[in-house]
Amino acid sequence: SKEEEAYANAVIREFDSGYLDAPAGITLRTYLSEKLDCSPMRITKKFTGNGSIGKRVFQPVNDRGVASRGVQATLGRLYQQWKERLL
């Protein structure tokens, strides 16, 4: 759905920025599959050619403070929109 795609793209963007509430060292493929509640293979298939999504590793920024809270709020809103679409 377009809601799932918007959420996934936001997660990818914030993964790359380092502002997610995620453990250091987790791969984007693993993180997205957990958040979308799907198989990691689905992520690999859906995002082929997207900068080696399975090999990208999360490196958090040192100070995630205010920016991180804003990111989490935005991702939470997109997540809710996606989940509501599923109902």
Coordinates of N, CA, C and O in Angstrom, one line a residue:
S1 N 0.8 -1.2 0.0 CA 0.0 0.0 0.0 C 0.9 1.2 0.0 O 2.1 1.2 0.4
K2 N 0.3 2.4 -0.4 CA 1.1 3.6 -0.4 C 1.5 4.0 1.1 O 2.5 4.6 1.3
E3 N 0.6 3.6 2.0 CA 1.0 3.9 3.4 C 2.2 3.1 3.9 O 3.1 3.7 4.6
E4 N 2.2 1.9 3.5 CA 3.4 1.0 3.9 C 4.6 1.6 3.2 O 5.7 1.6 3.9
E5 N 4.5 1.9 2.0 CA 5.7 2.5 1.2 C 6.2 3.8 1.9 O 7.4 4.0 2.0
A6 N 5.2 4.6 2.3 CA 5.6 5.9 2.9 C 6.4 5.6 4.2 O 7.4 6.3 4.5
Y7 N 5.8 4.7 5.0 CA 6.5 4.3 6.3 C 7.8 3.7 6.0 O 8.8 4.2 6.7
A8 N 7.9 2.8 5.1 CA 9.2 2.1 4.8 C 10.3 3.1 4.3 O 11.4 3.1 4.8
N9 N 9.9 4.0 3.5 CA 10.8 5.0 2.9 C 11.3 6.0 4.0 O 12.4 6.4 4.1
A10 N 10.4 6.3 5.0 CA 10.8 7.2 6.1 C 11.7 6.4 7.0 O 12.7 7.0 7.5
V11 N 11.5 5.2 7.2 CA 12.4 4.4 8.1 C 13.8 4.3 7.4 O 14.8 4.5 8.1
I12 N 13.8 4.1 6.1 CA 15.1 4.0 5.4 C 15.8 5.3 5.5 O 17.0 5.4 5.8
R13 N 15.1 6.4 5.3 CA 15.8 7.7 5.4 C 16.3 8.0 6.8 O 17.5 8.4 7.0
E14 N 15.6 7.7 7.8 CA 16.0 7.9 9.2 C 17.1 6.9 9.6 O 17.9 7.2 10.5
F15 N 17.0 5.7 9.1 CA 18.1 4.7 9.3 C 19.4 5.3 8.9 O 20.4 5.2 9.6
D16 N 19.4 5.8 7.7 CA 20.6 6.4 7.1 C 21.1 7.6 7.9 O 22.3 7.9 8.0
S17 N 20.1 8.4 8.5 CA 20.5 9.6 9.2 C 21.1 9.3 10.6 O 21.8 10.1 11.2
G18 N 20.7 8.1 11.1 CA 21.2 7.7 12.5 C 20.3 8.1 13.6 O 20.7 8.0 14.8
Y19 N 19.1 8.6 13.3 CA 18.2 9.0 14.4 C 17.1 8.0 14.8 O 16.3 8.4 15.6
L20 N 17.2 6.8 14.3 CA 16.2 5.8 14.8 C 16.5 5.3 16.2 O 17.6 5.4 16.7
D21 N 15.4 4.8 16.8 CA 15.6 4.2 18.1 C 15.8 2.7 17.8 O 15.0 1.9 17.8
A22 N 17.1 2.4 17.4 CA 17.5 1.1 17.0 C 18.8 0.7 17.5 O 19.6 1.6 17.8
P23 N 19.1 -0.5 17.7 CA 20.4 -0.9 18.2 C 21.5 -0.7 17.2 O 21.3 -1.0 16.0
A24 N 22.7 -0.2 17.6 CA 23.8 -0.1 16.7 C 24.2 -1.4 16.1 O 24.1 -2.4 16.8
G25 N 24.4 -1.5 14.8 CA 24.9 -2.7 14.2 C 23.8 -3.5 13.5 O 24.1 -4.4 12.8
I26 N 22.5 -3.2 13.7 CA 21.4 -3.9 13.1 C 21.4 -3.5 11.6 O 21.7 -2.4 11.2
T27 N 21.1 -4.5 10.7 CA 21.0 -4.2 9.3 C 19.7 -3.6 9.0 O 18.7 -3.8 9.7
L28 N 19.7 -2.8 7.9 CA 18.4 -2.2 7.5 C 17.4 -3.3 7.1 O 16.2 -3.2 7.4
R29 N 17.9 -4.3 6.5 CA 17.0 -5.5 6.1 C 16.3 -6.1 7.3 O 15.1 -6.3 7.3
T30 N 17.0 -6.3 8.3 CA 16.5 -6.9 9.6 C 15.5 -5.9 10.2 O 14.4 -6.3 10.6
Y31 N 15.9 -4.7 10.4 CA 15.1 -3.7 11.0 C 13.8 -3.5 10.3 O 12.7 -3.5 10.9
L32 N 13.8 -3.3 9.0 CA 12.6 -3.2 8.2 C 11.7 -4.4 8.3 O 10.5 -4.3 8.4
S33 N 12.3 -5.6 8.2 CA 11.4 -6.8 8.3 C 10.8 -6.9 9.7 O 9.6 -7.3 9.8
E34 N 11.4 -6.4 10.7 CA 10.8 -6.5 12.1 C 9.7 -5.4 12.1 O 8.6 -5.7 12.6
K35 N 9.9 -4.2 11.6 CA 8.9 -3.2 11.7 C 7.7 -3.4 10.8 O 6.6 -3.1 11.2
L36 N 8.0 -4.1 9.7 CA 6.9 -4.4 8.7 C 6.3 -5.8 9.0 O 5.3 -6.2 8.3
D37 N 6.8 -6.4 10.0 CA 6.3 -7.8 10.4 C 6.3 -8.7 9.2 O 5.2 -9.3 8.9
C38 N 7.4 -8.8 8.5 CA 7.4 -9.7 7.3 C 8.8 -10.4 7.2 O 9.7 -10.1 8.0
S39 N 8.9 -11.2 6.3 CA 10.2 -12.0 6.1 C 11.3 -11.0 5.5 O 11.0 -10.2 4.7
P40 N 12.5 -11.2 6.0 CA 13.6 -10.4 5.4 C 13.7 -10.6 3.9 O 14.1 -9.7 3.2
M41 N 13.3 -11.8 3.4 CA 13.4 -12.0 2.0 C 12.4 -11.0 1.2 O 12.7 -10.6 0.1
R42 N 11.3 -10.7 1.8 CA 10.3 -9.8 1.2 C 11.0 -8.4 1.1 O 10.8 -7.7 0.0
I43 N 11.8 -8.0 2.1 CA 12.5 -6.7 2.0 C 13.5 -6.8 0.9 O 13.6 -5.8 0.1
T44 N 14.2 -7.9 0.8 CA 15.3 -8.0 -0.2 C 14.6 -7.9 -1.6 O 15.1 -7.2 -2.5
K45 N 13.5 -8.6 -1.8 CA 12.8 -8.6 -3.1 C 12.2 -7.2 -3.4 O 12.3 -6.7 -4.6
K46 N 11.6 -6.6 -2.5 CA 10.9 -5.3 -2.7 C 11.9 -4.1 -2.9 O 11.6 -3.2 -3.7
F47 N 13.1 -4.2 -2.3 CA 14.0 -3.1 -2.4 C 15.3 -3.5 -3.2 O 16.4 -3.0 -2.8
T48 N 15.2 -4.3 -4.2 CA 16.3 -4.6 -5.0 C 16.9 -3.4 -5.7 O 16.2 -2.5 -6.1
G49 N 18.2 -3.3 -5.7 CA 18.9 -2.2 -6.3 C 18.9 -0.9 -5.5 O 19.2 0.1 -5.9
N50 N 18.4 -1.0 -4.2 CA 18.3 0.1 -3.4 C 19.6 0.2 -2.4 O 19.4 0.3 -1.2
G51 N 20.7 0.3 -3.0 CA 22.0 0.4 -2.2 C 22.3 -0.7 -1.3 O 22.7 -0.4 -0.1
S52 N 22.1 -1.9 -1.7 CA 22.5 -3.1 -0.9 C 21.8 -3.0 0.5 O 22.4 -2.9 1.5
I53 N 20.5 -3.0 0.5 CA 19.7 -2.8 1.7 C 20.1 -3.8 2.8 O 20.0 -3.5 3.9
G54 N 20.5 -5.0 2.4 CA 20.8 -6.0 3.4 C 22.2 -5.8 4.0 O 22.5 -6.4 5.0
K55 N 23.0 -5.0 3.4 CA 24.3 -4.8 4.0 C 24.5 -3.5 4.7 O 25.5 -3.2 5.3
R56 N 23.5 -2.6 4.7 CA 23.5 -1.3 5.4 C 23.3 -1.6 6.9 O 22.4 -2.2 7.3
V57 N 24.3 -1.0 7.6 CA 24.3 -1.2 9.1 C 24.0 0.1 9.8 O 24.6 1.1 9.4
F58 N 23.2 0.0 10.8 CA 22.8 1.2 11.6 C 23.9 1.7 12.4 O 24.5 1.0 13.3
Q59 N 24.2 3.0 12.3 CA 25.2 3.7 13.2 C 24.5 4.9 13.7 O 24.2 5.9 13.0
P60 N 24.1 4.9 15.0 CA 23.4 6.0 15.6 C 24.3 7.2 15.7 O 25.5 7.1 15.9
V61 N 23.7 8.4 15.6 CA 24.4 9.6 15.9 C 24.6 9.7 17.4 O 23.9 9.1 18.2
N62 N 25.6 10.4 17.8 CA 26.0 10.5 19.2 C 24.9 11.2 20.1 O 24.6 10.7 21.2
D63 N 24.3 12.2 19.6 CA 23.3 12.9 20.4 C 22.0 12.9 19.6 O 21.7 13.6 18.7
R64 N 21.1 11.9 20.1 CA 19.8 11.7 19.4 C 18.7 12.5 20.0 O 17.7 12.6 19.4
G65 N 18.9 13.2 21.1 CA 17.9 14.1 21.8 C 16.7 14.5 21.0 O 15.8 13.7 20.7
V66 N 16.5 15.8 20.8 CA 15.3 16.4 20.3 C 15.0 15.9 18.9 O 13.9 15.5 18.5
A67 N 16.0 15.8 18.0 CA 15.8 15.4 16.6 C 15.2 13.9 16.6 O 14.4 13.6 15.8
S68 N 15.8 13.1 17.5 CA 15.3 11.7 17.5 C 13.8 11.6 18.0 O 13.1 10.9 17.4
R69 N 13.4 12.5 18.9 CA 12.0 12.5 19.3 C 11.1 12.9 18.2 O 10.0 12.3 18.0
G70 N 11.5 13.9 17.4 CA 10.7 14.3 16.2 C 10.6 13.2 15.2 O 9.6 13.0 14.6
V71 N 11.7 12.5 15.0 CA 11.8 11.4 14.0 C 10.8 10.3 14.5 O 10.0 9.7 13.7
Q72 N 10.9 10.0 15.8 CA 10.0 8.9 16.3 C 8.5 9.3 16.2 O 7.7 8.4 15.9
A73 N 8.2 10.5 16.4 CA 6.8 11.0 16.3 C 6.3 10.9 14.8 O 5.2 10.4 14.6
T74 N 7.2 11.3 13.9 CA 6.8 11.1 12.5 C 6.7 9.7 12.1 O 5.7 9.3 11.4
L75 N 7.6 8.9 12.5 CA 7.5 7.4 12.1 C 6.3 6.8 12.8 O 5.6 6.0 12.2
G76 N 6.0 7.2 14.0 CA 4.8 6.7 14.7 C 3.5 7.0 14.0 O 2.6 6.2 13.8
R77 N 3.4 8.3 13.5 CA 2.2 8.7 12.7 C 2.1 7.9 11.4 O 1.0 7.4 11.1
L78 N 3.2 7.7 10.7 CA 3.2 6.9 9.4 C 2.9 5.5 9.7 O 2.1 4.8 8.9
Y79 N 3.4 4.9 10.8 CA 3.1 3.6 11.2 C 1.6 3.4 11.4 O 1.0 2.4 11.0
Q80 N 1.0 4.3 12.2 CA -0.4 4.3 12.5 C -1.3 4.3 11.2 O -2.2 3.6 11.0
Q81 N -0.9 5.2 10.3 CA -1.6 5.3 9.0 C -1.5 4.0 8.2 O -2.5 3.5 7.7
W82 N -0.4 3.3 8.3 CA -0.2 2.1 7.6 C -1.1 1.0 8.2 O -1.8 0.3 7.6
K83 N -1.0 0.9 9.6 CA -1.8 -0.1 10.3 C -3.3 0.1 10.1 O -4.0 -0.9 10.0
E84 N -3.7 1.4 10.1 CA -5.2 1.6 9.9 C -5.6 1.2 8.5 O -6.7 0.8 8.3
R85 N -4.7 1.3 7.6 CA -5.0 0.9 6.2 C -5.3 -0.6 6.1 O -6.0 -1.1 5.3
L86 N -4.6 -1.4 7.0 CA -4.7 -2.8 7.0 C -6.0 -3.3 7.5 O -6.5 -4.4 7.3
L87 N -6.7 -2.5 8.3 CA -7.9 -2.9 9.0 C -9.1 -2.9 8.0 O -9.3 -2.3 7.1

